[in-house]
């Protein structure tokens, strides 16, 4: 399994030597020539298709896109499907600061994200949180406070009601 990063979406040819190897994907079990030639085994009656799932991480991508490539060197395996996905921490508001959708930093890295104060609020202490590898927000630090004449209500600042008791 290989990848190639690019900012150009109109590439029509990429040299084999430009790809970066991610890993070699192998079957979980050894197969004899007899079972190899019996491909495909389908889930029909007594026969059951044996599938193994492999997960590979491509981290620290820095360009707009990437190409994936798979090279078959005659192994007794078949590529049934490929699922490409990424994890992110979702947009959130905490302590009157908004934190944007943020792509995680890979398997173990934490990504530091600075928040922006919501309407009619200002920094009391610079707000930041960390986006974890599993897509969760961690360690809120700092906060925003409502400006004079505003009060906090459900993660926003709204005008204070200055009136007294009504008759």
mmCIF file of C-alpha atoms in Angstrom:
data_model
loop_
_atom_site.group_PDB
_atom_site.id
_atom_site.type_symbol
_atom_site.label_atom_id
_atom_site.label_comp_id
_atom_site.label_asym_id
_atom_site.label_seq_id
_atom_site.Cartn_x
_atom_site.Cartn_y
_atom_site.Cartn_z
ATOM 1 C CA UNK A 1 0.000 0.000 0.000
ATOM 2 C CA UNK A 2 1.413 3.364 -1.092
ATOM 3 C CA UNK A 3 0.430 7.049 -1.135
ATOM 4 C CA UNK A 4 1.402 10.205 -2.972
ATOM 5 C CA UNK A 5 0.582 13.705 -1.702
ATOM 6 C CA UNK A 6 -0.264 16.485 -4.118
ATOM 7 C CA UNK A 7 -1.768 19.958 -4.337
ATOM 8 C CA UNK A 8 -2.621 19.233 -7.986
ATOM 9 C CA UNK A 9 -5.914 17.405 -8.524
ATOM 10 C CA UNK A 10 -5.356 17.016 -12.272
ATOM 11 C CA UNK A 11 -2.443 14.609 -12.221
ATOM 12 C CA UNK A 12 -2.729 12.054 -14.992
ATOM 13 C CA UNK A 13 0.576 10.331 -14.362
ATOM 14 C CA UNK A 14 2.560 9.694 -11.197
ATOM 15 C CA UNK A 15 5.836 7.812 -11.387
ATOM 16 C CA UNK A 16 5.983 4.667 -9.305
ATOM 17 C CA UNK A 17 9.105 5.984 -7.557
ATOM 18 C CA UNK A 18 7.191 9.040 -6.288
ATOM 19 C CA UNK A 19 4.864 6.974 -4.103
ATOM 20 C CA UNK A 20 5.702 6.472 -0.428
ATOM 21 C CA UNK A 21 5.230 2.983 0.977
ATOM 22 C CA UNK A 22 2.795 2.765 3.888
ATOM 23 C CA UNK A 23 3.035 -0.953 4.563
ATOM 24 C CA UNK A 24 2.848 -4.450 3.143
ATOM 25 C CA UNK A 25 -0.590 -5.973 3.612
ATOM 26 C CA UNK A 26 -0.619 -9.742 4.017
ATOM 27 C CA UNK A 27 -3.248 -12.388 4.658
ATOM 28 C CA UNK A 28 -3.786 -13.502 8.263
ATOM 29 C CA UNK A 29 -3.292 -17.166 7.338
ATOM 30 C CA UNK A 30 -1.181 -19.222 4.969
ATOM 31 C CA UNK A 31 -3.066 -20.683 2.030
ATOM 32 C CA UNK A 32 -2.297 -23.780 0.025
ATOM 33 C CA UNK A 33 -2.418 -23.658 -3.764
ATOM 34 C CA UNK A 34 -5.705 -25.585 -3.601
ATOM 35 C CA UNK A 35 -7.463 -23.011 -1.366
ATOM 36 C CA UNK A 36 -5.910 -20.141 -3.294
ATOM 37 C CA UNK A 37 -7.387 -21.390 -6.578
ATOM 38 C CA UNK A 38 -10.793 -21.786 -4.903
ATOM 39 C CA UNK A 39 -11.207 -17.990 -4.832
ATOM 40 C CA UNK A 40 -13.656 -16.475 -4.373
ATOM 41 C CA UNK A 41 -15.128 -18.202 -1.353
ATOM 42 C CA UNK A 42 -18.571 -16.766 -0.870
ATOM 43 C CA UNK A 43 -20.865 -16.932 2.125
ATOM 44 C CA UNK A 44 -23.175 -19.527 0.578
ATOM 45 C CA UNK A 45 -24.435 -22.432 2.602
ATOM 46 C CA UNK A 46 -21.525 -24.152 4.345
ATOM 47 C CA UNK A 47 -18.790 -22.058 2.751
ATOM 48 C CA UNK A 48 -17.740 -18.863 4.525
ATOM 49 C CA UNK A 49 -15.627 -16.062 3.112
ATOM 50 C CA UNK A 50 -12.699 -15.334 5.417
ATOM 51 C CA UNK A 51 -11.945 -11.626 5.568
ATOM 52 C CA UNK A 52 -9.361 -9.841 7.587
ATOM 53 C CA UNK A 53 -9.410 -6.114 8.211
ATOM 54 C CA UNK A 54 -6.268 -4.039 8.197
ATOM 55 C CA UNK A 55 -6.061 -0.428 9.412
ATOM 56 C CA UNK A 56 -3.214 1.830 8.401
ATOM 57 C CA UNK A 57 -2.589 5.418 9.460
ATOM 58 C CA UNK A 58 -1.231 8.104 7.172
ATOM 59 C CA UNK A 59 -0.390 11.035 9.395
ATOM 60 C CA UNK A 60 1.235 14.415 8.944
ATOM 61 C CA UNK A 61 -0.242 15.004 5.511
ATOM 62 C CA UNK A 62 0.480 18.563 4.446
ATOM 63 C CA UNK A 63 -1.026 18.976 0.975
ATOM 64 C CA UNK A 64 -4.562 19.370 -0.371
ATOM 65 C CA UNK A 65 -4.978 15.728 -1.333
ATOM 66 C CA UNK A 66 -3.378 12.359 -1.791
ATOM 67 C CA UNK A 67 -3.507 9.341 -4.063
ATOM 68 C CA UNK A 68 -3.535 5.754 -2.801
ATOM 69 C CA UNK A 69 -2.004 2.886 -4.743
ATOM 70 C CA UNK A 70 -2.043 -0.861 -4.205
ATOM 71 C CA UNK A 71 0.507 -3.163 -5.753
ATOM 72 C CA UNK A 72 -0.271 -6.863 -6.165
ATOM 73 C CA UNK A 73 2.819 -9.023 -6.413
ATOM 74 C CA UNK A 74 0.876 -12.231 -7.021
ATOM 75 C CA UNK A 75 -0.139 -12.888 -3.445
ATOM 76 C CA UNK A 76 -3.038 -15.204 -2.757
ATOM 77 C CA UNK A 77 -5.244 -12.429 -1.436
ATOM 78 C CA UNK A 78 -7.884 -10.175 -2.901
ATOM 79 C CA UNK A 79 -8.628 -6.575 -2.053
ATOM 80 C CA UNK A 80 -12.355 -6.571 -1.348
ATOM 81 C CA UNK A 81 -12.863 -2.971 -0.249
ATOM 82 C CA UNK A 82 -11.037 0.142 0.889
ATOM 83 C CA UNK A 83 -12.438 2.660 3.333
ATOM 84 C CA UNK A 84 -10.675 5.994 3.688
ATOM 85 C CA UNK A 85 -11.654 8.204 6.599
ATOM 86 C CA UNK A 86 -10.343 10.786 9.005
ATOM 87 C CA UNK A 87 -11.214 11.702 12.540
ATOM 88 C CA UNK A 88 -11.939 15.208 13.751
ATOM 89 C CA UNK A 89 -12.995 17.069 16.837
ATOM 90 C CA UNK A 90 -16.334 18.723 16.053
ATOM 91 C CA UNK A 91 -17.019 22.447 16.274
ATOM 92 C CA UNK A 92 -17.884 23.257 19.865
ATOM 93 C CA UNK A 93 -18.468 26.209 22.202
ATOM 94 C CA UNK A 94 -17.123 26.026 25.744
ATOM 95 C CA UNK A 95 -16.557 28.806 28.275
ATOM 96 C CA UNK A 96 -17.900 31.322 25.730
ATOM 97 C CA UNK A 97 -15.187 30.350 23.230
ATOM 98 C CA UNK A 98 -15.799 28.656 19.892
ATOM 99 C CA UNK A 99 -13.432 25.912 18.745
ATOM 100 C CA UNK A 100 -13.584 24.941 15.039
ATOM 101 C CA UNK A 101 -13.775 21.500 13.442
ATOM 102 C CA UNK A 102 -10.226 20.200 13.823
ATOM 103 C CA UNK A 103 -8.562 17.228 12.152
ATOM 104 C CA UNK A 104 -6.859 14.985 14.700
ATOM 105 C CA UNK A 105 -3.104 14.639 14.824
ATOM 106 C CA UNK A 106 -2.833 10.906 14.166
ATOM 107 C CA UNK A 107 -2.559 7.939 16.502
ATOM 108 C CA UNK A 108 -1.169 9.655 19.586
ATOM 109 C CA UNK A 109 -0.672 13.348 18.904
ATOM 110 C CA UNK A 110 -2.709 16.084 20.543
ATOM 111 C CA UNK A 111 -3.497 19.168 18.461
ATOM 112 C CA UNK A 112 -3.579 22.469 20.351
ATOM 113 C CA UNK A 113 -6.489 24.659 19.219
ATOM 114 C CA UNK A 114 -7.080 28.291 20.193
ATOM 115 C CA UNK A 115 -10.684 29.341 20.696
ATOM 116 C CA UNK A 116 -12.357 32.549 19.538
ATOM 117 C CA UNK A 117 -14.647 34.421 21.914
ATOM 118 C CA UNK A 118 -18.333 34.325 20.922
ATOM 119 C CA UNK A 119 -20.494 37.401 20.377
ATOM 120 C CA UNK A 120 -20.232 40.215 22.951
ATOM 121 C CA UNK A 121 -17.531 38.416 24.922
ATOM 122 C CA UNK A 122 -13.826 39.028 25.396
ATOM 123 C CA UNK A 123 -10.825 37.036 26.540
ATOM 124 C CA UNK A 124 -10.360 36.750 30.269
ATOM 125 C CA UNK A 125 -7.622 34.170 29.785
ATOM 126 C CA UNK A 126 -6.781 32.946 26.240
ATOM 127 C CA UNK A 127 -9.055 29.934 25.567
ATOM 128 C CA UNK A 128 -7.548 26.748 24.189
ATOM 129 C CA UNK A 129 -8.235 23.018 24.156
ATOM 130 C CA UNK A 130 -6.583 19.936 22.724
ATOM 131 C CA UNK A 131 -8.050 17.710 20.025
ATOM 132 C CA UNK A 132 -7.238 14.074 20.823
ATOM 133 C CA UNK A 133 -6.454 11.274 18.359
ATOM 134 C CA UNK A 134 -9.933 9.775 18.860
ATOM 135 C CA UNK A 135 -11.743 13.032 18.004
ATOM 136 C CA UNK A 136 -12.528 14.260 21.513
ATOM 137 C CA UNK A 137 -11.809 17.645 23.059
ATOM 138 C CA UNK A 138 -9.530 17.616 26.125
ATOM 139 C CA UNK A 139 -8.090 19.964 28.751
ATOM 140 C CA UNK A 140 -10.028 23.232 28.427
ATOM 141 C CA UNK A 141 -7.809 26.134 29.455
ATOM 142 C CA UNK A 142 -8.807 29.787 29.758
ATOM 143 C CA UNK A 143 -12.143 31.373 29.061
ATOM 144 C CA UNK A 144 -14.003 34.342 27.673
ATOM 145 C CA UNK A 145 -16.334 36.573 29.698
ATOM 146 C CA UNK A 146 -19.295 38.670 28.665
ATOM 147 C CA UNK A 147 -18.637 42.361 28.037
ATOM 148 C CA UNK A 148 -20.245 44.918 30.405
ATOM 149 C CA UNK A 149 -24.007 45.114 29.881
ATOM 150 C CA UNK A 150 -24.231 41.463 28.772
ATOM 151 C CA UNK A 151 -24.836 38.232 30.650
ATOM 152 C CA UNK A 152 -24.054 34.598 29.839
ATOM 153 C CA UNK A 153 -26.925 32.390 28.688
ATOM 154 C CA UNK A 154 -26.522 29.008 26.969
ATOM 155 C CA UNK A 155 -22.993 29.564 25.612
ATOM 156 C CA UNK A 156 -23.663 33.110 24.344
ATOM 157 C CA UNK A 157 -23.736 36.633 25.793
ATOM 158 C CA UNK A 158 -26.995 38.545 25.607
ATOM 159 C CA UNK A 159 -28.065 41.996 26.814
ATOM 160 C CA UNK A 160 -28.903 42.226 30.474
ATOM 161 C CA UNK A 161 -32.450 43.181 31.337
ATOM 162 C CA UNK A 162 -31.967 46.360 33.366
ATOM 163 C CA UNK A 163 -35.558 46.786 34.477
ATOM 164 C CA UNK A 164 -36.730 46.486 38.066
ATOM 165 C CA UNK A 165 -39.760 44.685 39.456
ATOM 166 C CA UNK A 166 -42.951 45.085 37.511
ATOM 167 C CA UNK A 167 -46.268 46.008 39.114
#
